[in-house]
Structures are given as structure tokens and as C-alpha cells.
CSV table of C-alpha atoms and ligand atoms in Angstrom, one decimal:
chain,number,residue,atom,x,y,z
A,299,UNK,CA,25.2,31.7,-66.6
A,300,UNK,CA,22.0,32.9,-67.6
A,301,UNK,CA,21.8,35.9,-70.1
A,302,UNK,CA,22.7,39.0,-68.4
A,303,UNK,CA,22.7,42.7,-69.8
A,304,UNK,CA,23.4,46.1,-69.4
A,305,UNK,CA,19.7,46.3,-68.0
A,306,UNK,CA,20.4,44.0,-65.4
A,307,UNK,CA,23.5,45.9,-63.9
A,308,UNK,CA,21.9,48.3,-61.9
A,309,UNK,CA,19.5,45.7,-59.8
A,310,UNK,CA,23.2,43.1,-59.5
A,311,UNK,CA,24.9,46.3,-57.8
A,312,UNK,CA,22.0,47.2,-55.9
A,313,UNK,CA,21.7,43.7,-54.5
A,314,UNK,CA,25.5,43.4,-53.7
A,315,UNK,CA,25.0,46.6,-51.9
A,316,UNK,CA,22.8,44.8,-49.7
A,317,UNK,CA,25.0,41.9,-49.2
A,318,UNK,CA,23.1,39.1,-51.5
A,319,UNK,CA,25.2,36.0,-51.5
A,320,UNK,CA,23.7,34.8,-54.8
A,321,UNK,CA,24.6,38.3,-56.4
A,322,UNK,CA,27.6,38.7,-55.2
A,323,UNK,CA,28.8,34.9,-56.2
A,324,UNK,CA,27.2,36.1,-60.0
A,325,UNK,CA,29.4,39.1,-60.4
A,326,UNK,CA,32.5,37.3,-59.5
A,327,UNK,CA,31.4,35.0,-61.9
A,328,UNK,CA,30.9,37.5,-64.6
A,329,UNK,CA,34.5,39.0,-62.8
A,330,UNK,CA,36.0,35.8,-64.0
A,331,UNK,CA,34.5,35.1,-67.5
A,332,UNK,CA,36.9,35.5,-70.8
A,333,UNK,CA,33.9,36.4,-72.3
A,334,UNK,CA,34.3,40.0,-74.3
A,335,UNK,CA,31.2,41.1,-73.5
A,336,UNK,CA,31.1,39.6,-69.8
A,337,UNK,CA,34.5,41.9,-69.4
A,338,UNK,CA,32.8,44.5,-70.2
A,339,UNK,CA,29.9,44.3,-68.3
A,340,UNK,CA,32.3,43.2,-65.3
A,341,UNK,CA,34.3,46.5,-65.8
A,342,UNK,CA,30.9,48.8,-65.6
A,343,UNK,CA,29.5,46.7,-62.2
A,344,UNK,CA,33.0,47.3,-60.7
A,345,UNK,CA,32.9,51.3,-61.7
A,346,UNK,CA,29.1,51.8,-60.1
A,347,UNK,CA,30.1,49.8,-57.2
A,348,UNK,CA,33.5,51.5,-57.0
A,349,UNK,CA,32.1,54.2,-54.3
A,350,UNK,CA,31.6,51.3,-51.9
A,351,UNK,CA,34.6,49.9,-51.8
A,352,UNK,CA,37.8,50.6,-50.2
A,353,UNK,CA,36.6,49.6,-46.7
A,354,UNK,CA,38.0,46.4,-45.6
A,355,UNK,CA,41.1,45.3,-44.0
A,356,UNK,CA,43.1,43.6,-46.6
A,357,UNK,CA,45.5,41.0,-45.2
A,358,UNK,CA,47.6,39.2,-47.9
A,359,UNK,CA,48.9,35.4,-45.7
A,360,UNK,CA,51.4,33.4,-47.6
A,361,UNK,CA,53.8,30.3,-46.2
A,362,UNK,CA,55.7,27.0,-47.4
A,363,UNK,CA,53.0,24.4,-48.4
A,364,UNK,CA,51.7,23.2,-45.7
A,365,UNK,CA,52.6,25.6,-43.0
A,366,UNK,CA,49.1,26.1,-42.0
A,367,UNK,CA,47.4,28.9,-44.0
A,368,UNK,CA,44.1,27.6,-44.1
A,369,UNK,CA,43.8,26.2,-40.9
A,370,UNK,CA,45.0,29.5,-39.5
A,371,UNK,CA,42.9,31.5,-41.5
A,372,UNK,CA,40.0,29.3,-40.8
A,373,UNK,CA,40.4,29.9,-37.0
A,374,UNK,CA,41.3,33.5,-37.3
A,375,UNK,CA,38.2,34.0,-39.2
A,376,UNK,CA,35.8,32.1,-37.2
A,377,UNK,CA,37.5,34.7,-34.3
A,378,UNK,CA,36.6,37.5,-36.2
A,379,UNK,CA,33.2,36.5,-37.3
A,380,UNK,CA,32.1,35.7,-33.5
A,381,UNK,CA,33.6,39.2,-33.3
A,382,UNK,CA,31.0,40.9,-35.8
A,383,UNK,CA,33.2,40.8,-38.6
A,384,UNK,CA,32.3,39.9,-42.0
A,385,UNK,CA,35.4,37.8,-43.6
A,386,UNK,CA,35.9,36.9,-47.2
A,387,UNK,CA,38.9,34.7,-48.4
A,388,UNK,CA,40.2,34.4,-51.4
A,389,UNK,CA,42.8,32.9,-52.8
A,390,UNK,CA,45.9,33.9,-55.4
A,391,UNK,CA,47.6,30.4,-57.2
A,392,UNK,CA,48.1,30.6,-60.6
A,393,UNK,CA,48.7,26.5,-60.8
A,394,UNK,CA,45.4,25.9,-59.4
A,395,UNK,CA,43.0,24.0,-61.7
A,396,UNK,CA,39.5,25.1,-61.4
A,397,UNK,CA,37.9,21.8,-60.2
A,398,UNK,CA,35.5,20.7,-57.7
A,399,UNK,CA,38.3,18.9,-56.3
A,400,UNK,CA,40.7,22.1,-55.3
A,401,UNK,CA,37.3,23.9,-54.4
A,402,UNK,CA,36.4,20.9,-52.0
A,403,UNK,CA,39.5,20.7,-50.6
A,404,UNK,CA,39.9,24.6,-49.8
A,405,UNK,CA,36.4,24.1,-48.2
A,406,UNK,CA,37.5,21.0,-46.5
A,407,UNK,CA,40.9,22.3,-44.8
A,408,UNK,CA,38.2,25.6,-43.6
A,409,UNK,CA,35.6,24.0,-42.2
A,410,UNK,CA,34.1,26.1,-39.5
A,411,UNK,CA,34.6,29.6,-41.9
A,412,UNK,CA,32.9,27.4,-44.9
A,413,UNK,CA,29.8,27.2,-43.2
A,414,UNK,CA,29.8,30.2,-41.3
A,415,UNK,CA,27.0,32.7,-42.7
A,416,UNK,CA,29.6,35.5,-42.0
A,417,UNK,CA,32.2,34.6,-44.3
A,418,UNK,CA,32.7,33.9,-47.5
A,419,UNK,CA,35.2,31.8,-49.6
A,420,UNK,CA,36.2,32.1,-53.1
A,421,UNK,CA,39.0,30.1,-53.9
A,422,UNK,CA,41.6,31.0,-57.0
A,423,UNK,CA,40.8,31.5,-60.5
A,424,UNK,CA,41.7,28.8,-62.9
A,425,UNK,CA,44.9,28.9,-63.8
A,426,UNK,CA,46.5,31.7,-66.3
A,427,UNK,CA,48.9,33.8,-65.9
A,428,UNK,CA,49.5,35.1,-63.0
A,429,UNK,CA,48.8,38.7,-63.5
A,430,UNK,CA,45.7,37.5,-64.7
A,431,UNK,CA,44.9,35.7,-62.1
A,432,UNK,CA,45.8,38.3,-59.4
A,433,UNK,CA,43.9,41.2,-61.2
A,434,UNK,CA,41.0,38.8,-61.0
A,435,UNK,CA,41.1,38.2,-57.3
A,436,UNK,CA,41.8,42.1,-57.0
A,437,UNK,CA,38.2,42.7,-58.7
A,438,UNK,CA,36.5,40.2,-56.6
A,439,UNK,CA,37.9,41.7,-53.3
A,440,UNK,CA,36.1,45.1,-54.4
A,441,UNK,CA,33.4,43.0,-55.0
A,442,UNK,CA,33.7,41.5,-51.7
A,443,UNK,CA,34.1,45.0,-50.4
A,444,UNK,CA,31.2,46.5,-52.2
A,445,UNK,CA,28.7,43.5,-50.5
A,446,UNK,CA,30.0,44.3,-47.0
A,447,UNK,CA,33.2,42.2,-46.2
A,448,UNK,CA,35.1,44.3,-43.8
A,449,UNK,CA,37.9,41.6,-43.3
A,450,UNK,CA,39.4,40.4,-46.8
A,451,UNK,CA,42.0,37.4,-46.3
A,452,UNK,CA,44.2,36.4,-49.1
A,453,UNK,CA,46.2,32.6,-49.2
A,454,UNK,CA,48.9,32.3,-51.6
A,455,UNK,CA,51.5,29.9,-52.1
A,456,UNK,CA,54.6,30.4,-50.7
A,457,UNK,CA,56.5,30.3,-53.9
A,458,UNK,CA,57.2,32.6,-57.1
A,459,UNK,CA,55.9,35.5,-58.3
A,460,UNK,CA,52.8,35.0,-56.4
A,461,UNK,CA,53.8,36.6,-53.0
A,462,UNK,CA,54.9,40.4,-54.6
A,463,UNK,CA,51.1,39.8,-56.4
A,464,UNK,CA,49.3,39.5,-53.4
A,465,UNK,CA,51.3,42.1,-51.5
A,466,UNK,CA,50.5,44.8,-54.2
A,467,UNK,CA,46.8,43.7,-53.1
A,468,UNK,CA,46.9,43.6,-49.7
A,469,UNK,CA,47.0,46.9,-46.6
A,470,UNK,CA,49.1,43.7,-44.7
A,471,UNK,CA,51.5,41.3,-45.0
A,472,UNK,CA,51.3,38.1,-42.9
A,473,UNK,CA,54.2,35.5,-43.5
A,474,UNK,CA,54.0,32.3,-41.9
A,475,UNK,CA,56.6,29.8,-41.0
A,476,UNK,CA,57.6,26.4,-39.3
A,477,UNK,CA,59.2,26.1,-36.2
A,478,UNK,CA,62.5,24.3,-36.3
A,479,UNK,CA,65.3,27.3,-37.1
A,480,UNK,CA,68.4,26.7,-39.2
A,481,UNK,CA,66.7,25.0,-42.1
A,482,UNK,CA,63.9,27.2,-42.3
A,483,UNK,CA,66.2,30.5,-41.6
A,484,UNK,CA,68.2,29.6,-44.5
A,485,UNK,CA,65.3,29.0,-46.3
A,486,UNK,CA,63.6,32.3,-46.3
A,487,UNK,CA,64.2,34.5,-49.3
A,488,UNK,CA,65.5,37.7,-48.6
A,489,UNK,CA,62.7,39.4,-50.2
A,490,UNK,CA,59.8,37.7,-48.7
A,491,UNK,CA,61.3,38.9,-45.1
A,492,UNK,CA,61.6,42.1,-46.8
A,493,UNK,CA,57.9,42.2,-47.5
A,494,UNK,CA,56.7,41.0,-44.3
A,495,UNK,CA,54.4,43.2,-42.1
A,496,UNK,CA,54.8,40.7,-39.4
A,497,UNK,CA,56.4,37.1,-39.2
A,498,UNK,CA,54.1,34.4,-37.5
A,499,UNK,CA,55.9,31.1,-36.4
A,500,UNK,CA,53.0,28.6,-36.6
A,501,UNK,CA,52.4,25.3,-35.0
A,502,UNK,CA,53.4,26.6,-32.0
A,503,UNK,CA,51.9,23.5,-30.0
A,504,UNK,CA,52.7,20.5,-27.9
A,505,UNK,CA,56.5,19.7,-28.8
A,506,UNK,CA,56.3,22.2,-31.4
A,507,UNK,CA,55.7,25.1,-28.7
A,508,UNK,CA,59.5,25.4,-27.4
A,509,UNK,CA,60.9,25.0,-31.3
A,510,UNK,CA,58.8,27.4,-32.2
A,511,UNK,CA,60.1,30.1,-29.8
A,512,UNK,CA,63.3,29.7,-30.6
A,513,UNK,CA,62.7,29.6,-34.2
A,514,UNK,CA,61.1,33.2,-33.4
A,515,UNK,CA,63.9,34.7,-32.2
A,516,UNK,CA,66.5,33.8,-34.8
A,517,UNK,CA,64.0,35.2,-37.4
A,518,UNK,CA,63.7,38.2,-34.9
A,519,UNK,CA,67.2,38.3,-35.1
A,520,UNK,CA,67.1,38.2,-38.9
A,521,UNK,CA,64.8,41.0,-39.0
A,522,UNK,CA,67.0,42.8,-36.5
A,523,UNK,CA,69.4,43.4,-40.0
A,524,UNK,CA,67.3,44.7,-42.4
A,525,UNK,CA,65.7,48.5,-42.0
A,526,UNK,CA,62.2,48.6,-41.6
A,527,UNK,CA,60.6,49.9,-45.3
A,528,UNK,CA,58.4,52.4,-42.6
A,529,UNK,CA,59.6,54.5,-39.8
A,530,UNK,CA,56.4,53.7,-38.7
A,531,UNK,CA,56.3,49.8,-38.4
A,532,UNK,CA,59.2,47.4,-37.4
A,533,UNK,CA,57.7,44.3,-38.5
A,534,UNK,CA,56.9,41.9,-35.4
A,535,UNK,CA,57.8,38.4,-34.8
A,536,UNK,CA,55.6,36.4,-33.0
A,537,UNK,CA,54.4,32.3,-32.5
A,538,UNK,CA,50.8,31.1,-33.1
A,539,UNK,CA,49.1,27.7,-33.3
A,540,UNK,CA,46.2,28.3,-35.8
A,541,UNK,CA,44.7,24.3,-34.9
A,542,UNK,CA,44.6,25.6,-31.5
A,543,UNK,CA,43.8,28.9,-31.5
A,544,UNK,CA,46.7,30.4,-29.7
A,545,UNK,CA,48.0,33.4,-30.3
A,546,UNK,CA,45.4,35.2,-32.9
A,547,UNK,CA,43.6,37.5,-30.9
A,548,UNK,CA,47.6,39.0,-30.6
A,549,UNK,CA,48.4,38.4,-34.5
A,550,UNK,CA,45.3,40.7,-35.5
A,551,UNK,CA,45.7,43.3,-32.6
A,552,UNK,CA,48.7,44.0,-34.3
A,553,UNK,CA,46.8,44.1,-37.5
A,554,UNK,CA,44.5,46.6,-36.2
A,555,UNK,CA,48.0,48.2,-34.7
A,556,UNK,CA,49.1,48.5,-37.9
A,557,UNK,CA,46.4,49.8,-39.9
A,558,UNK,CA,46.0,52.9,-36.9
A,559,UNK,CA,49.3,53.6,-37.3
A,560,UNK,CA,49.7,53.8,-41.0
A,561,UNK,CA,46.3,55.6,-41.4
A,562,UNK,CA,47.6,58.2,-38.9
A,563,UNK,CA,50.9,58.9,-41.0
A,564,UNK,CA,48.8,58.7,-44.3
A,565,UNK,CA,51.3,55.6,-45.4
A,566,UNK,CA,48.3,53.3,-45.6
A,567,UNK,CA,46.3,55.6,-48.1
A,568,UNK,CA,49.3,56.6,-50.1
A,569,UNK,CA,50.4,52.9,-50.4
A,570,UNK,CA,46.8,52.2,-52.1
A,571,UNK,CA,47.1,54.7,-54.2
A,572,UNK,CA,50.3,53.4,-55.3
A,573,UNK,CA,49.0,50.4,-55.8
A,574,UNK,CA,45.8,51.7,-57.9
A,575,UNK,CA,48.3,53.1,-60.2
A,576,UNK,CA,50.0,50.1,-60.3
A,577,UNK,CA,47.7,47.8,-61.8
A,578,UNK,CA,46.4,50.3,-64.4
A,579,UNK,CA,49.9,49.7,-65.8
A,580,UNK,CA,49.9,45.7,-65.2
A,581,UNK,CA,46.4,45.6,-66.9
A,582,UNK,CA,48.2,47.9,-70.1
A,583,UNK,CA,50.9,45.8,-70.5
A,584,UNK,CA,48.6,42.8,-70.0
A,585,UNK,CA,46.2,43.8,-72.9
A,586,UNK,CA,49.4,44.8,-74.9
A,587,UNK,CA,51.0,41.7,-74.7
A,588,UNK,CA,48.0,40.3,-75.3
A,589,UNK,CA,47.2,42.2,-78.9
A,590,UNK,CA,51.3,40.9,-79.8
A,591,UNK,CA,50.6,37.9,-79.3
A,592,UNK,CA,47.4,37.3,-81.4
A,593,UNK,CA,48.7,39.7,-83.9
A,594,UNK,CA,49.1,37.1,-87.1
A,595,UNK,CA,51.9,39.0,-88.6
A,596,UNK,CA,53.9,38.7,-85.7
A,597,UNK,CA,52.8,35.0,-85.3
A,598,UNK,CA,54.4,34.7,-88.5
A,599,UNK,CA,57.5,36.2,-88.3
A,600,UNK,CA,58.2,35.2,-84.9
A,601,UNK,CA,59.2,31.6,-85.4
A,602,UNK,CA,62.0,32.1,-87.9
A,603,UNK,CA,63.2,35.2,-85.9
A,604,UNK,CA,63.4,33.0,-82.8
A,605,UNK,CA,65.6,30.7,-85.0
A,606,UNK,CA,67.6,33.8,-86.5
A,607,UNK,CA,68.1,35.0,-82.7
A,608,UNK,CA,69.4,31.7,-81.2
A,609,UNK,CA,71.3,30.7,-83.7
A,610,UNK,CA,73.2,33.9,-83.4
A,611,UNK,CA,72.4,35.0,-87.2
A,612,UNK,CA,70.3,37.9,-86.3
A,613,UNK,CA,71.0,40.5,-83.2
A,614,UNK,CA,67.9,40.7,-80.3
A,615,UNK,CA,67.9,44.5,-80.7
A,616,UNK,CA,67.2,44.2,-84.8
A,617,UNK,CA,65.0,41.5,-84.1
A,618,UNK,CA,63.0,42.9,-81.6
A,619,UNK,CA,63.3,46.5,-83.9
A,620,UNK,CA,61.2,44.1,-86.7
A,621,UNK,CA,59.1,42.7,-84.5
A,622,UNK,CA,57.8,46.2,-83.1
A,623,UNK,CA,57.6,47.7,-86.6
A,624,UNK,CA,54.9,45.1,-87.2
A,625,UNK,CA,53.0,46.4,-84.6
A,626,UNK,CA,53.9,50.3,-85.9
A,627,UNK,CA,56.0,50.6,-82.4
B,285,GTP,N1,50.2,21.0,-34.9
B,285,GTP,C1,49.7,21.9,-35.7
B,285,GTP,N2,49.4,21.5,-37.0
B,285,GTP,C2,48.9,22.5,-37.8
B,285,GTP,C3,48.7,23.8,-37.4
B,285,GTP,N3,48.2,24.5,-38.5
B,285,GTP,C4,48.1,23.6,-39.5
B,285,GTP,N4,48.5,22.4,-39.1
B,285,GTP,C5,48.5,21.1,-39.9
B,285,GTP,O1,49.3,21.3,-41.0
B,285,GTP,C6,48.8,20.7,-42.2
B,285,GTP,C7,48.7,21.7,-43.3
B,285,GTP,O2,47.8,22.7,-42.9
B,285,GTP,P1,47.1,23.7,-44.0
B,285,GTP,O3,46.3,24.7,-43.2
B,285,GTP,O4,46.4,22.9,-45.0
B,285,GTP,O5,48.4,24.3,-44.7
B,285,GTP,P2,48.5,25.3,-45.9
B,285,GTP,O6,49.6,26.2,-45.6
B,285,GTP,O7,47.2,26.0,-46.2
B,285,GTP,O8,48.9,24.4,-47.1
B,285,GTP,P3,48.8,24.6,-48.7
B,285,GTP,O9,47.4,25.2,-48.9
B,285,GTP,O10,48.8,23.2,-49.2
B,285,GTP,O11,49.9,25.4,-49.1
B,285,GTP,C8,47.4,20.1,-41.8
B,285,GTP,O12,47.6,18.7,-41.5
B,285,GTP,C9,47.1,20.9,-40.5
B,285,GTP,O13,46.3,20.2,-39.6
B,285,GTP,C10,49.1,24.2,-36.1
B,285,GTP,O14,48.9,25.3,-35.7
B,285,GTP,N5,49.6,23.2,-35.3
B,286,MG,MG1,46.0,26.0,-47.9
């Protein structure tokens, strides 16, 4: 990247405000350096840009590999775009390598969206950890917000950690599955079905289309057994074929569903807030771990404490009582 300074702040926001592909692509760059001083200058483009974000619909899509997130999303947003809608997808996978490679392939498996003028797509951060990563992909979708993306769509794999990230990012919840029941229903973690705003049983084509039904209503079933986490919204079940474009004018009328309904109650409002506050804290404790670990005193104590600790010479509490002394804790 090319030198950039304070001075040059205020003509980067104003051309993100008009929607400037090339600026927008630089400040997620700068969103994305380790660089000190490009943190810095990241943290004041967010702040002036701040009053312009907010606005999109934030959907957070996650599914087993190779259940069809991209292609779905790819359709879904080549359907919104003809609709008027400005999409940006990004993506949340703290494995991912930052090569041409993974970016090609993203681009590949999204074909239509990766060439539509309407949308934009930004795939993961290297890899780090995953806080890391997902405050990352939080700042660019304020970014994205801030150039005019009214429809933000964020893939993540269907594994880990990853999943609670994205939903503390995301207005909406989208999990996908496969058709074919039993396997599958034993499959799902608890918790993912308990953070789902709606369930979508994709590849629901050709011989797939009467599995996937039935896979539908064992998982509305399941659902039947859990209490909803809103009076407001009983999470949906429903089948889709994102290679054929079957069912998403349904899926994101249920979206829109949603987002009226929780607006009404003021849930959707009071859930970002919620989650505002909760990433001030995650980015703390990031930065705080951070300082421990690169503190050299602790660096140096820490191996033979480790020893002490699992050896069973030395208690965890005393140990961890020295190790935040160090630190004046
Ligand atoms: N028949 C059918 N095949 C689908 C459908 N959606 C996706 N596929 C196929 O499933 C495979 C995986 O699709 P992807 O969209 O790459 O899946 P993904 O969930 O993004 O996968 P990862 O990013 O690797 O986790 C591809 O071969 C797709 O063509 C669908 O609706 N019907
Ligand atoms: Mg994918």
C-alpha cells in the first residue's frame, strides 16, 4: 500500500461515502493491516464513517462443508442485486490462508455475484485467531455499510467457535443443511439449532427434492422441542435448492419478516446494542492477552511455571497469583 496519512482520511471516507470500489477495497486493507500505525488510522476512518453505518441487513449463513453456502449465496445475491440491492459478502474462517488460491476459489464457486457491479466480495482475513479475525470482518462490514451495501452476507464454516462469532455479527441467522435425516439430525449440535433464525434444507433438487422434505420436517420436529429465544420469532424450517434457485425469494421474505418484526418489538435494536457492547470487551481482553503475552517477564517465568503446574509441584491458583503480580494484577 502506498503511504497514507491522517491527511488523507478525510477524502478515503468521503469517497466510501460515495461508494468508490477502489476506496472502499483500501480501507479494508488498512482494516486488515497489523501495522500500529495502520490500526490506528483504521480505528479513526471507522469513527468518521461510523454515522453511516448501521443500515444493512446483516445475515450471518453457516453449514457442513460443502452444503452449498456459496452457491446459495451466489444465487440469493444475484436475486437481490436484480432486485436493487447492493450485496457484500464476506467471509469468517480463521484456517483460511490468505492466498490467491482460497480468493480464486471463493470467486470461482460465486461466479455470477463476482462479476456483478452490485456486489461485492471480500473473502476471510488470513488466518489468526479467531476473535481476530471476526473483529476484522466486523469492521469491514461497517465499511461495507458506510459505502452503501444494504445487504451484508456472511459464510462461515460450519465448525467451532466460528458460528457464535458470526452470530454476534449478524441481525440473522441462516443454518443450512443436507437432506437425508437421521445422520444429519444426529449431527446437529444442540447449540447451532439453538442459534438458528431459520433452518434451510438445501439441495432440494432432482432426487434430492423428496429427501429433502422429509429431512425438513424431522428438523421441524426438532425445533418443535426447544423454546424459541423470542416470543417474537419461532424459527422456520424450510427447503431450498441454491444451483436452482428454488426457494429464495421465500428464504429472504422471511428475512425481511424477521427484521419487521424484531424492529417493531425493538429486539433487533437492543440485540445490536448488545452486541456493540460485546465486542468492546472481546477487543479488551484481546489487547490484554495480547500485552501478557509479549510481556518478557512473564515469557520468562512462564515456562518453568508450566513445568511446576503439570508436574503437580506448584498449585494453578499460586501460579496464576505470580503470573498476575508480574503484570501488577
Ligand atoms: N444439487 C445441488 N447441488 C448443490 C446445491 N448447492 C450447492 N451444490 C453443490 O455442492 C457443492 C458444494 O457447494 P458450495 O457452495 O461450494 O458449498 P459450501 O458450503 O460453500 O462449501 P465450503 O465453502 O467448502 O464449506 C458444489 O459442487 C455445488 O455445486 C444445490 O442446491 N443442489
Ligand atoms: Mg463456500
Amino acid at each position: 500500500m502506498t503511504r497514507l496519512d491522517r491527511s488523507a482520511l478525510p477524502d478515503l471516507a468521503a469517497r466510501l461515502a460515495r461508494g468508490e470500489r477502489a476506496a472502499l477495497a483500501r480501507a479494508i486493507t488498512l482494516v486488515e493491516s497489523r501495522r500500529g500505525d495502520h490500526q490506528a488510522l483504521a480505528r479513526e476512518l471507522i469513527q468518521t464513517v461510523l454515522p453511516r453505518t448501521g443500515g444493512a441487513v446483516r445475515v450471518g449463513i453457516t453449514g457442513v462443508p460443502g452444503v452449498g453456502k456459496s452457491t446459495t449465496i451466489d444465487t440469493l445475491g444475484s436475486n437481490l442485486t436484480a432486485a436493487g440491492h447492493k450485496v457484500a459478502v464476506l467471509a469468517v474462517d480463521p484456517s483460511s490462508q490468505r492466498s490467491g488460491g482460497s480468493i480464486l476459489g471463493d470467486k470461482t464457486r460465486m461466479a455470477r455475484l463476482a462479476v456483478d457491479e452490485n456486489a461485492f466480495i471480500r473473502p476471510s482475513p488470513a488466518s489468526g485467531t479467531l476473535g481476530g479475525v471476526a473483529a476484522k470482518t466486523r469492521e469491514t462490514m461497517l465499511l461495507c455499510e458506510a459505502a452503501g451495501f444494504d445487504v451484508i452476507l456472511v459464510e462461515t464454516v460450519g465448525v467451532g467457535q466460528s458460528e457464535t462469532a458470526v452470530a454476534d455479527l449478524t441481525d440473522f441467522f441462516l443454518v443450512l443443511m443436507l437432506p437425508g435425516a437421521g445422520d444429519e439430525l444426529q449431527g446437529i449440535k444442540k447449540g447451532i439449532v439453538e442459534m438458528a433464525d431459520m433452518i434451510a434444507v438445501n439441495k432440494a433438487d432432482g432426487e434430492g427434492a423428496t429427501r429433502a422434505k422429509v429431512a425438513a420436517a424431522d428438523y421441524r420436529a426438532a425445533l418443535h422441542i426447544l423454546a424459541p429465544a423470542s416470543p417474537t420469532w419461532s424459527p422456520p424450517v424450510i427447503t431450498i435448492s441454491g444451483l436452482a434457485n428454488v426457494g429464495l425469494d421465500a428464504l429472504w421474505e422471511k428475512v425481511a419478516d424477521h427484521r419487521e418484526r424484531m424492529t417493531a418489538t425493538g429486539e433487533l435494536q437492543q440485540k445490536r446494542r448488545a452486541q456493540e457492547v460485546k465486542w468492546m470487551w472481546a477487543m479488551v481482553e484481546d489487547r490484554l492477552h495480547a500485552r501478557l503475552r509479549a510481556d518478557p517477564q512473564v515469557r520468562k517465568r512462564v515456562p518453568a511455571l508450566e513445568a511446576e503446574v503439570a508436574a503437580g509441584k506448584l498449585a494453578a491458583t499460586v501460579a496464576a497469583d505470580e503470573i498476575a503480580s508480574i503484570l501488577g494484577l
